[in-house]
Short mmCIF file of C-alpha atoms in Angstrom, two decimals:
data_model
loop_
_atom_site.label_atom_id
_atom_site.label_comp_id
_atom_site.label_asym_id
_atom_site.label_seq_id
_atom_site.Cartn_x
_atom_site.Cartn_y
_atom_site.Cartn_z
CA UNK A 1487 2.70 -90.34 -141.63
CA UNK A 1488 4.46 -93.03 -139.69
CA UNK A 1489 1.54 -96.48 -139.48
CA UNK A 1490 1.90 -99.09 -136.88
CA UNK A 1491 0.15 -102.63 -137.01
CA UNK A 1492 -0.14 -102.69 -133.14
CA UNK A 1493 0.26 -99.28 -131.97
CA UNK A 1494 -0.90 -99.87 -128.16
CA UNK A 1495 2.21 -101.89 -127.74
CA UNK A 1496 4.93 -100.57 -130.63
CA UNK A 1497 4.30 -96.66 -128.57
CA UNK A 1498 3.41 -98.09 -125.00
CA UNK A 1499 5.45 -95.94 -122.66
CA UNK A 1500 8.56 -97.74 -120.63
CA UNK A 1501 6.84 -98.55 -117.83
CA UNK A 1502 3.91 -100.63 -119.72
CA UNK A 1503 6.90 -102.45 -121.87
CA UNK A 1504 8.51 -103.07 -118.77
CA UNK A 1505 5.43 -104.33 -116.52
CA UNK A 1506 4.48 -106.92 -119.69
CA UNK A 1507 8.43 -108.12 -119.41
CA UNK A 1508 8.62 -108.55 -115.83
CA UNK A 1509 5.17 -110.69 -115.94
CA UNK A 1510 5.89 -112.93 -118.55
CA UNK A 1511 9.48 -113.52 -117.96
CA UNK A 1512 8.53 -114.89 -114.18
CA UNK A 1513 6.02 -117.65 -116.13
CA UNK A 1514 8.22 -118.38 -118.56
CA UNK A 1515 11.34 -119.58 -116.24
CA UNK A 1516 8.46 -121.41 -114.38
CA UNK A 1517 7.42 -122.96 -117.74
CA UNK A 1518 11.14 -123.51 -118.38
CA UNK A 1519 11.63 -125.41 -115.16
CA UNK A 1520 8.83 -127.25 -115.22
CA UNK A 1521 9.08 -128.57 -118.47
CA UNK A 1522 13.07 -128.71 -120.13
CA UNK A 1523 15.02 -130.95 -117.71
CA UNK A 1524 18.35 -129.47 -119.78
CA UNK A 1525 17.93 -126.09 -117.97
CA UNK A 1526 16.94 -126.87 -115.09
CA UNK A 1527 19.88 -128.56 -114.69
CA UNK A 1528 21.46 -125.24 -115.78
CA UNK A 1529 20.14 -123.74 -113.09
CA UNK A 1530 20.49 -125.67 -110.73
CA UNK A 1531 24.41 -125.55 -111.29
CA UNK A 1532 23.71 -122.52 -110.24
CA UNK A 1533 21.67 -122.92 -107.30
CA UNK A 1534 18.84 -120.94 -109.19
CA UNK A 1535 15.20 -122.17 -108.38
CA UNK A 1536 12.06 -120.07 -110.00
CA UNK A 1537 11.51 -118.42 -106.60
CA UNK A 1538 14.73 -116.22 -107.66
CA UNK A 1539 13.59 -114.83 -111.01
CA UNK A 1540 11.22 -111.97 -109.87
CA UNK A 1541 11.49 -109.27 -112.61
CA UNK A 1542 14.27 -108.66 -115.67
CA UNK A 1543 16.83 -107.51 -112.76
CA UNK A 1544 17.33 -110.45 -112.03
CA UNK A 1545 17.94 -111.95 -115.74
CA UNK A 1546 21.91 -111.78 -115.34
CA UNK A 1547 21.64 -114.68 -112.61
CA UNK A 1548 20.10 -117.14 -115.38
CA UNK A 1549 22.77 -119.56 -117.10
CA UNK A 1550 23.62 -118.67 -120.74
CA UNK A 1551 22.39 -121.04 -123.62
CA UNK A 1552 24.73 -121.65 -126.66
CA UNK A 1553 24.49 -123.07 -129.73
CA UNK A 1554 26.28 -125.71 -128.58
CA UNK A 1555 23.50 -126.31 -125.79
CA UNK A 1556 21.27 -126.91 -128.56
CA UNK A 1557 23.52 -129.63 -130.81
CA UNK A 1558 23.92 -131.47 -127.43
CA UNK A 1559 20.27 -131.43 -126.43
CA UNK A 1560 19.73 -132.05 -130.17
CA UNK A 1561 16.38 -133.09 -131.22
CA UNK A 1562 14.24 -132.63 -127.95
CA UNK A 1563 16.02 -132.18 -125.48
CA UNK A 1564 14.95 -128.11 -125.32
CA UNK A 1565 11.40 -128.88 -126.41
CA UNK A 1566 9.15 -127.37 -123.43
CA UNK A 1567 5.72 -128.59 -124.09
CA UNK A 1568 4.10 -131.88 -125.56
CA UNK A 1569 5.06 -132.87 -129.28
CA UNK A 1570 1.14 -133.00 -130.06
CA UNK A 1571 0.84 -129.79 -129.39
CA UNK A 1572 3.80 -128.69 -131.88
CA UNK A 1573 2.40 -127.78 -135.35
CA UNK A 1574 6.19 -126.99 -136.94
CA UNK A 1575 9.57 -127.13 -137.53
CA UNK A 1576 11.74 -124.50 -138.36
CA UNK A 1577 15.61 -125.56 -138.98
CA UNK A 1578 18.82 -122.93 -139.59
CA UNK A 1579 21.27 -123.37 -142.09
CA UNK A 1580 24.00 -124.51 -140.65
CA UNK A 1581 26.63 -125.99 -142.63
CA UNK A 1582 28.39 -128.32 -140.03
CA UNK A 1583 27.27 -131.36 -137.90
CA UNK A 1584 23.44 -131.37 -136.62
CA UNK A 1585 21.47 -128.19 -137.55
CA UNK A 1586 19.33 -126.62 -134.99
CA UNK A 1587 15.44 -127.51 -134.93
CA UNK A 1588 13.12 -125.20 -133.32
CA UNK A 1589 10.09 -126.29 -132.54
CA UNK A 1590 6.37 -123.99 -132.43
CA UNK A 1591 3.09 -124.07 -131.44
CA UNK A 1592 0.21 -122.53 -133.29
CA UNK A 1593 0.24 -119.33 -130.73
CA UNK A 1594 4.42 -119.91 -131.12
CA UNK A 1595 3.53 -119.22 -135.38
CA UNK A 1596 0.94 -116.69 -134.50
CA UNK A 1597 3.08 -113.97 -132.54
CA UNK A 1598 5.73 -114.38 -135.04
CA UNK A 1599 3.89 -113.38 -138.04
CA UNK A 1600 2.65 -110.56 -135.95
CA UNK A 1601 6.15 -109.39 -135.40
CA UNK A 1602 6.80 -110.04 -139.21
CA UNK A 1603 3.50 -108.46 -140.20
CA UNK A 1604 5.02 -105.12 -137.69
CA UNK A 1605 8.10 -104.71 -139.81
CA UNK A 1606 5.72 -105.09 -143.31
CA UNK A 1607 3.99 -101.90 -141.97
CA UNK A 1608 7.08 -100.33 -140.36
CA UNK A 1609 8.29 -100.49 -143.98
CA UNK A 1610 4.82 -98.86 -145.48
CA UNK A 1611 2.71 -101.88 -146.22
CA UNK A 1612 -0.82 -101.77 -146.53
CA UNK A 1613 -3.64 -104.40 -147.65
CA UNK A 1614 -3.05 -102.33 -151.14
CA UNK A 1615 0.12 -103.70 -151.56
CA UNK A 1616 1.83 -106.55 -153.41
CA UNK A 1617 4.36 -108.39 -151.28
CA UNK A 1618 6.67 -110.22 -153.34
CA UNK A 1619 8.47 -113.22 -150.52
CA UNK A 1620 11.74 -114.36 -152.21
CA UNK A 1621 13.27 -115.56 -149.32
CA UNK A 1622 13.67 -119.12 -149.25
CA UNK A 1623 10.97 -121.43 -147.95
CA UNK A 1624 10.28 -124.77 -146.52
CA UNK A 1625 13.11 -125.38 -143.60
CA UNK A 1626 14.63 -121.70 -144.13
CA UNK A 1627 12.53 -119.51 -141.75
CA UNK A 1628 12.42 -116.31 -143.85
CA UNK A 1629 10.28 -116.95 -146.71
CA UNK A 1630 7.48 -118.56 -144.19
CA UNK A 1631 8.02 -115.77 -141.60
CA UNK A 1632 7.12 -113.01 -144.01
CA UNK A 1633 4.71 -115.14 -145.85
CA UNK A 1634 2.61 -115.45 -142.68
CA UNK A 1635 3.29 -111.53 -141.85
CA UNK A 1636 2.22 -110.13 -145.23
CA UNK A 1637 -1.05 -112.19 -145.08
CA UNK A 1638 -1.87 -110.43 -141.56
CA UNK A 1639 -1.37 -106.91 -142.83
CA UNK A 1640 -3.67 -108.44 -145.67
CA UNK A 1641 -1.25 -108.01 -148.52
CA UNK A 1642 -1.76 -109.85 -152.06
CA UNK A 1643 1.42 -112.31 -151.34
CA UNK A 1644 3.98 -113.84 -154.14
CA UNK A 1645 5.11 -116.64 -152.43
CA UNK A 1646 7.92 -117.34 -155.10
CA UNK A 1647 10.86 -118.10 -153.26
CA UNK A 1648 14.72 -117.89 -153.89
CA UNK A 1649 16.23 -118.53 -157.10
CA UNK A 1650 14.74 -118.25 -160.77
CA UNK A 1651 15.68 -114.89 -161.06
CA UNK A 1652 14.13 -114.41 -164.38
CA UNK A 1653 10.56 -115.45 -163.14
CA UNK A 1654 11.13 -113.08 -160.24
CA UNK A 1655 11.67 -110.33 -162.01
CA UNK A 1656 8.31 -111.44 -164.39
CA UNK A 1657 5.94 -110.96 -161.26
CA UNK A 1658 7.49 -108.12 -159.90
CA UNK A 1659 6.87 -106.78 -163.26
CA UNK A 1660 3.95 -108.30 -164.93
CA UNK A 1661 1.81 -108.02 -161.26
CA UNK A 1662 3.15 -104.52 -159.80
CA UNK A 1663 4.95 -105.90 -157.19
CA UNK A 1664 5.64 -103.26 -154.70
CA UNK A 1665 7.77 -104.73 -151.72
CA UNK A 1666 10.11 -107.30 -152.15
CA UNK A 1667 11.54 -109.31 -148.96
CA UNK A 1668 14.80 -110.99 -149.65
CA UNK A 1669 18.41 -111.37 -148.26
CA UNK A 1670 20.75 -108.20 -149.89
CA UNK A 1671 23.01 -110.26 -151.56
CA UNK A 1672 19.80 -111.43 -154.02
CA UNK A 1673 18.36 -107.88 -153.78
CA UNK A 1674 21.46 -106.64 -155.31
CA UNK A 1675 21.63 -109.26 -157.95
CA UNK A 1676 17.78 -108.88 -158.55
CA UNK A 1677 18.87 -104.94 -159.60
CA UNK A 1678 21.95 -105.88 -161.07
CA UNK A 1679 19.61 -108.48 -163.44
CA UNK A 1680 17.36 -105.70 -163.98
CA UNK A 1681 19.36 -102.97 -164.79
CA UNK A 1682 21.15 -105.45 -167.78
CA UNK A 1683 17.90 -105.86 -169.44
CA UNK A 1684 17.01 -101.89 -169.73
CA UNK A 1685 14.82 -101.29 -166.78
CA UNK A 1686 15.19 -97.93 -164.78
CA UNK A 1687 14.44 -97.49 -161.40
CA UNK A 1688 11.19 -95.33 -162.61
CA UNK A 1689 10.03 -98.51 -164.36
CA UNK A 1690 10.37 -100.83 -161.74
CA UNK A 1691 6.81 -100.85 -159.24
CA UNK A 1692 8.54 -101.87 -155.89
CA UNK A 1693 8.27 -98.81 -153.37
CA UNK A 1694 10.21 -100.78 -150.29
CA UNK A 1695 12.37 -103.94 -149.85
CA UNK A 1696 12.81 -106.07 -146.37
CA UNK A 1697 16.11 -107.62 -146.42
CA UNK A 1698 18.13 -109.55 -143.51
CA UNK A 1699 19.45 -112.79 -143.06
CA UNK A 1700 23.00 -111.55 -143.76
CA UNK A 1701 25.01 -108.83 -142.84
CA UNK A 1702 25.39 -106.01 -145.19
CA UNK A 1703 26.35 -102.49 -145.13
CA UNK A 1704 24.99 -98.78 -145.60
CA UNK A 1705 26.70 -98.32 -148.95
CA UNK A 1706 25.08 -102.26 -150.16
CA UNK A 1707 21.90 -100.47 -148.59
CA UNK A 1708 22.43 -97.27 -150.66
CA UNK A 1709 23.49 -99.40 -153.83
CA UNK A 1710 20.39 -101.51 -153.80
CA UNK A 1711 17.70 -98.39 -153.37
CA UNK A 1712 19.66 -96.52 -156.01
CA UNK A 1713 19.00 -99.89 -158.77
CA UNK A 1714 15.52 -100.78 -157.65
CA UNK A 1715 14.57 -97.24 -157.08
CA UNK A 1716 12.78 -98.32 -153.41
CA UNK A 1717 13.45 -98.07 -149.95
CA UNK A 1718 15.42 -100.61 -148.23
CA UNK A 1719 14.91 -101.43 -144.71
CA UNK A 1720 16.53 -104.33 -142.47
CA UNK A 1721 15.13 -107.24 -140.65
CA UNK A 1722 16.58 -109.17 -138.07
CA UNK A 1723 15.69 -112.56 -136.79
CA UNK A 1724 17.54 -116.08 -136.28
CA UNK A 1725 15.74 -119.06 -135.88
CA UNK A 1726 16.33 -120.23 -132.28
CA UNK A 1727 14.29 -117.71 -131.17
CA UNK A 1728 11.50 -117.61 -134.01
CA UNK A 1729 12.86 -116.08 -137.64
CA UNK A 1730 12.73 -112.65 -139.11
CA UNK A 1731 10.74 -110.01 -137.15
CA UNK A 1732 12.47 -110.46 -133.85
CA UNK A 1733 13.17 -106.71 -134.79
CA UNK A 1734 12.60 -104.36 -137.49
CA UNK A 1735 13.53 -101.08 -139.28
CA UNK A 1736 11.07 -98.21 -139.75
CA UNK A 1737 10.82 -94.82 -141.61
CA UNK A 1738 13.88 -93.58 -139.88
CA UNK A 1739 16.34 -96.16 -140.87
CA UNK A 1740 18.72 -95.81 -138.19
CA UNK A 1741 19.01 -99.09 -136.49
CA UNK A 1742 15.90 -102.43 -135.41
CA UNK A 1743 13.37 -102.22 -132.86
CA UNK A 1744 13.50 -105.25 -130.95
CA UNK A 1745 9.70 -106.74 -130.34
CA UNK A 1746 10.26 -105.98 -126.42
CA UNK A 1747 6.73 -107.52 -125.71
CA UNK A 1748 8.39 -110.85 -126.80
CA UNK A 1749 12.08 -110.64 -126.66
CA UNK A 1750 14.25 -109.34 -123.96
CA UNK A 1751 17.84 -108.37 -125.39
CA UNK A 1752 20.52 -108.05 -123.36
CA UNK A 1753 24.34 -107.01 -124.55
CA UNK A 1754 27.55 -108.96 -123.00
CA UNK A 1755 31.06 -108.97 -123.00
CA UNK A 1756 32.28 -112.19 -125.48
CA UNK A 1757 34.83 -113.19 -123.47
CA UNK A 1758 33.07 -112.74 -119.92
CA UNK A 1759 29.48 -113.26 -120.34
CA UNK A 1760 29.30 -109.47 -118.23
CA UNK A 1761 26.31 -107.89 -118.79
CA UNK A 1762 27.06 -104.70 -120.62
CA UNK A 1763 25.58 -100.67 -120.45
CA UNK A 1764 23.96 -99.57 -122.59
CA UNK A 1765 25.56 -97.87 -125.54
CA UNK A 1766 28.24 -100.27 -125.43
CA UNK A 1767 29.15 -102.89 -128.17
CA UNK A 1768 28.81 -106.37 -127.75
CA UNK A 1769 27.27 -109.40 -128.15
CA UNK A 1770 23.78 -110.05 -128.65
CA UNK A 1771 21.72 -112.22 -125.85
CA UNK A 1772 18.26 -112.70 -126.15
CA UNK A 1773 15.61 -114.46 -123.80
CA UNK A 1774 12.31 -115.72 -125.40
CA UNK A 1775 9.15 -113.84 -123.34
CA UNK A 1776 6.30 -116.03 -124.33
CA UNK A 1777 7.64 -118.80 -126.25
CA UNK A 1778 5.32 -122.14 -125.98
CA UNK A 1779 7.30 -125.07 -127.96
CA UNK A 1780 11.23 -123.97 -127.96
CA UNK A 1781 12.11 -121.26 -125.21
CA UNK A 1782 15.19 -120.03 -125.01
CA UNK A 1783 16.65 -117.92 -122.01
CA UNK A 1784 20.22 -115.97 -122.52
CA UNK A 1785 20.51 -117.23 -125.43
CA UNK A 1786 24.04 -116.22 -126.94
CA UNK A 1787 23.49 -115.19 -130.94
CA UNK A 1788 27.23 -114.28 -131.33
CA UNK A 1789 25.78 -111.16 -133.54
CA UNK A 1790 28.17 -107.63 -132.53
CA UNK A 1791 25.59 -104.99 -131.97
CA UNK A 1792 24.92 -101.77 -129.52
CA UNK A 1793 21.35 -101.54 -127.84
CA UNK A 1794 19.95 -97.96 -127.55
CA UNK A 1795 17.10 -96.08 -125.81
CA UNK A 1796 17.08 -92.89 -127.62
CA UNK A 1797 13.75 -90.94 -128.92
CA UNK A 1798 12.90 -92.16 -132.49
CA UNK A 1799 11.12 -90.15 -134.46
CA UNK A 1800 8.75 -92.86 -135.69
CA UNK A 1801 6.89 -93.14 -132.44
CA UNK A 1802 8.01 -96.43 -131.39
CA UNK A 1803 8.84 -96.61 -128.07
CA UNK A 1804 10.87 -100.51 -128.08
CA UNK A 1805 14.45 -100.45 -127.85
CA UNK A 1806 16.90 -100.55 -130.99
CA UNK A 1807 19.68 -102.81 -131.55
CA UNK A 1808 22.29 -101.53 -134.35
CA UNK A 1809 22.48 -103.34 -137.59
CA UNK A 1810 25.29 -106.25 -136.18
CA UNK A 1811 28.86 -105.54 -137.63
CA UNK A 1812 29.08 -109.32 -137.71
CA UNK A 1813 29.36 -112.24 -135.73
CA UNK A 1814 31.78 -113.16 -133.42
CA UNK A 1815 31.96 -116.60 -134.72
CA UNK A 1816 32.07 -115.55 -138.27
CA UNK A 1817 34.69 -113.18 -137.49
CA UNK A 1818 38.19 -113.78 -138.75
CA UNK A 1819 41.02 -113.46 -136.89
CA UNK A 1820 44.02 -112.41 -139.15
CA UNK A 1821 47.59 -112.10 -138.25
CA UNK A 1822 45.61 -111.56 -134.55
CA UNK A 1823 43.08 -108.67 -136.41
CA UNK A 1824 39.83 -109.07 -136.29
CA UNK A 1825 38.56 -108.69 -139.72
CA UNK A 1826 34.83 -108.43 -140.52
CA UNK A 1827 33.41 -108.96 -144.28
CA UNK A 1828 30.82 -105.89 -143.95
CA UNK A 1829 34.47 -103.78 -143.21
CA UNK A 1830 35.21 -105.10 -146.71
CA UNK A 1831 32.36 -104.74 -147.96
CA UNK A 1832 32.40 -100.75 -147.01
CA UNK A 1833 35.57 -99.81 -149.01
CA UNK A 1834 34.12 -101.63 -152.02
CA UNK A 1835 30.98 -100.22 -152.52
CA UNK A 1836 32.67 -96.39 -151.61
CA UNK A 1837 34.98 -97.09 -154.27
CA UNK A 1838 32.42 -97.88 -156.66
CA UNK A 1839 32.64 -101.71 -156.89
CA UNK A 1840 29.06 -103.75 -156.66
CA UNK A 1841 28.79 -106.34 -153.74
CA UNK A 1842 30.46 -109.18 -155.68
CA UNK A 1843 33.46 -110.57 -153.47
CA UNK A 1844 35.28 -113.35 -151.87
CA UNK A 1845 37.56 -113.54 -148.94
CA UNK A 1846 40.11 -116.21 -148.96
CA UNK A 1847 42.40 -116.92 -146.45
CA UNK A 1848 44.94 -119.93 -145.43
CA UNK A 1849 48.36 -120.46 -143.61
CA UNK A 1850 51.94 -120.52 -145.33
CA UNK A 1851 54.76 -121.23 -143.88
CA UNK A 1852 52.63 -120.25 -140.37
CA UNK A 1853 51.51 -117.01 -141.76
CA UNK A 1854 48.13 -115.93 -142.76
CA UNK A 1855 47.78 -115.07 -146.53
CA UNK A 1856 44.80 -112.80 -147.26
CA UNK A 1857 43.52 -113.07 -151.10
CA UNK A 1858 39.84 -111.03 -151.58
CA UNK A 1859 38.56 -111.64 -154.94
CA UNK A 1860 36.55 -108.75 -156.32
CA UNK A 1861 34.22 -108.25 -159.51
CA UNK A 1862 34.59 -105.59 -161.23
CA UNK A 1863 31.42 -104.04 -162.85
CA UNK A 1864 30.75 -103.97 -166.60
CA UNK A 1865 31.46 -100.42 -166.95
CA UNK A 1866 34.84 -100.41 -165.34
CA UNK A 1867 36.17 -103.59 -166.90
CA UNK A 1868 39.47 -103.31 -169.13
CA UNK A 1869 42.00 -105.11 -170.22
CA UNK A 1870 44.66 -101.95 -169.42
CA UNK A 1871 46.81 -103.51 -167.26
CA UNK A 1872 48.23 -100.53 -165.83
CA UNK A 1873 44.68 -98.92 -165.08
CA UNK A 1874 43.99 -102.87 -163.07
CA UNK A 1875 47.17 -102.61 -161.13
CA UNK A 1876 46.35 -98.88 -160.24
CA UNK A 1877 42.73 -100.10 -159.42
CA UNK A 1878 43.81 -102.70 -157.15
CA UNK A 1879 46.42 -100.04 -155.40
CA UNK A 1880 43.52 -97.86 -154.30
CA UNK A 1881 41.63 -100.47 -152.51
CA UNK A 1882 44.96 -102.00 -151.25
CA UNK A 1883 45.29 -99.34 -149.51
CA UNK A 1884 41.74 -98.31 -148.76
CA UNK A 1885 41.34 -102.26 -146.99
CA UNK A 1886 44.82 -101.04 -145.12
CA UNK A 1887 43.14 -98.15 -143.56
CA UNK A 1888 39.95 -100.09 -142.51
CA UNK A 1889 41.43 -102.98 -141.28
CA UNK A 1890 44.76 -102.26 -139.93
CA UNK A 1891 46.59 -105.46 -141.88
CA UNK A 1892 47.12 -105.78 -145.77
CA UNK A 1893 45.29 -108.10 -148.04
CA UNK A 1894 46.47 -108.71 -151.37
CA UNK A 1895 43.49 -107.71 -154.09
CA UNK A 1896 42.46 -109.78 -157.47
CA UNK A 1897 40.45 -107.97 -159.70
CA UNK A 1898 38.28 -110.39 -161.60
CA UNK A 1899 36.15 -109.93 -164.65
CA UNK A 1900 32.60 -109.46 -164.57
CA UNK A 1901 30.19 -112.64 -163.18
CA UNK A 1902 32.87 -114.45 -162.46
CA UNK A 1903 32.06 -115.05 -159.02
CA UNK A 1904 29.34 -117.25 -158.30
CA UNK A 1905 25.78 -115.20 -157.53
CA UNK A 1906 23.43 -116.89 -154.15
CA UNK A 1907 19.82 -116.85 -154.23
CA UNK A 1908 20.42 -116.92 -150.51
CA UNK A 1909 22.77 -116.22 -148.49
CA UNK A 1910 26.27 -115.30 -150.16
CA UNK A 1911 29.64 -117.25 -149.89
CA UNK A 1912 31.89 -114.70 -148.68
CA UNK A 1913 34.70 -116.15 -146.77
CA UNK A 1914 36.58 -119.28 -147.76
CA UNK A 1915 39.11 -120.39 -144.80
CA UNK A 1916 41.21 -122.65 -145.82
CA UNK A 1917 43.40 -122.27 -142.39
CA UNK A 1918 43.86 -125.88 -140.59
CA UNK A 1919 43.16 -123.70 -137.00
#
């Protein structure tokens, strides 16, 4: 039987969801104007006052944010109420120039560890459970996100982090651990760990994991509930607009629903900025409802996803966005394809290969080369060359099919690629573009 933590609002009917968004996105453009000078501006480059924003239908007329916007108005420029109220920061982790701080009141931390403590229960938490948080903490907004959710379903919480994967594996033992929250890659490295040292999926306690932060695929998913024996559902979150818990799997497993009481999605054409229907693929915009210290309107995530309305047989009425096939800025382009890693990641795991690989790509003689690195597993390692080279030929040509251009694959021994506690190092571009 399917359990909500706030049922009134995950099952209110359309019209309710759509009364609460109406309301609060009219005071929050107010709050907007009044208080961030950056889009204000914004808007009035486009001739936009307050007065004009009376209900969602008229969201499309708002200005986009990027994440440029928020280098540029870099460190509080997009801050929207006094600093003395602001209890925290939360920061992403980006790997080039300024990072992006985001900024939250008390209520700001409160409504977010609701949403977190939503997807606990989505995922069959209880206050009997053991909630095992090895996500990172401290600027990283995952491992306080569901630290702060597990505590409001009333869960015993194991705050222990990323990395020591041999202590991890000691509580999840040693205290009965029975969800884990944690990006895939270190799910799948958890199991892989596990499995090495004996244990079988019937000896393991954890019933359910809660992984995001990364993108990862249904064979990954399938992979990882097949090692730890559990049930693996995905979160979704980035930190501009709070963390994990902006939406959230349940029982059915067949795409997020977005917290609609507090996040207003929209989907939009790249290269236009067109709103989209719905159905239709595209990128990811999302406007912050009730937001205190750091509210963002149309802000562009660059995440490739499809929003749909459709009847889910869990009971939750909010709308679902589709696990994102990547983002648009982490997208390659090669020899003018556009290549995803979760594409690669597909034919791998169909072809029995765990989630070990690396993309590497540069420019010769002004052509793209494309090298992927992949691990082969203990059990199918050999030094037969012509079993390797007939190996490699079958996912030559299974990458082919997927991604319409040839890559050239290296099959490498076993832990040979470097293993993240976070989030994996899949690409390296080495392209001066």
């Amino acid at each position: 039987m399917e359990r909500y933590f706030q049922e009134e609002i995950e099952c209110a009917p359309r019209e309710k969801i759509l009364a609460i968004q109406n309301e609060k996105l009219v005071a929050q453009v107010k709050h907007v104007w009044d208080n961030v000078p950056y889009y204000r501006q914004k808007m009035q480059e486009k001739n936009l006052t307050p007065e004009d924003i009376k209900s969602v239908d008229d969201l499309k007329k708002l200005p986009f944010l990027s994440k440029a916007d928020l280098k540029e108005a870099y460190p509080y420029g997009l801050l929207a109420c006094p600093l003395k109220d602001c209890v925290r920061i939360q920061s992403t982790s980006g790997t080039t120039g300024k990072r992006v701080v985001a900024f939250y009141t008390l209520k700001d931390i409160d409504i977010w560890e609701e949403c977190c403590a939503r997807a606990i229960v989505a995922a069959g938490g209880t206050n009997e459970d053991v909630c095992q948080v090895s996500y990172g903490y401290g600027l990283f907004t995952g491992g306080p996100g569901l630290n702060g959710g597990s505590h409001k379903v009333g869960c015993l919480t194991i705050p222990t982090s990323s990395g020591n994967t041999e202590r991890q594996i000691m509580f999840i033992m040693d205290l009965s651990a029975t969800i884990l929250c944690c990006t895939p890659s270190y799910a799948a490295y958890i199991g892989e760990t596990m499995k090495e040292m004996g244990l079988t999926p019937e000896q393991i306690p954890l019933k359910a994991g809660i992984f995001g932060a990364e993108a990862w695929s249904e064979e990954m998913r399938r992979d990882i509930e097949k090692t730890l024996g559990i049930k693996a559902y995905d979160i979704y979150g980035l930190t501009e607009i709070s963390g994990p818990g902006v939406s959230f799997e349940c029982s059915e497993q067949h795409g997020m629903h977005i917290n609609e009481d507090h996040f207003l999605a929209e989907i939009i054409d790249p290269d236009t900025g067109e709103v989209l229907p719905e159905g239709t693929q595209g990128e990811l915009v999302f406007t912050s409802l009730d937001k205190e210290a750091f509210p963002l309107l149309r802000y562009r995530t660059r995440d490739i996803c499809t929003l749909t309305r459709e009847k889910c047989s869990c009971g939750r009425t909010h709308v679902k966005m589709t696990k994102p096939k990547g983002r648009s800025d982490d997208m390659l382009i090669i020899r003018g394809v556009n290549v995803f890693p979760s594409q690669i990641e597909t034919v791998l795991l169909k072809n029995g290969y765990a989630a070990n690989y690396q993309i590497i790509v540069d420019r010769v003689n002004n052509t793209d080369t494309f090298d992927i690195n992949v691990e082969m597993t203990p059990e199918m390692f050999t030094d037969n060359v012509a079993e390797v080279q007939n190996r490699k030929k079958v996912l030559e040509s299974g990458l082919h099919s997927m991604l319409g251009i040839k890559a050239k694959v290296n099959l490498v021994a076993p832990k040979t690629i470097t293993r993240s506690e976070g989030k994996a190092v899949r690409v390296i571009d080495k392209r001066k573009i």
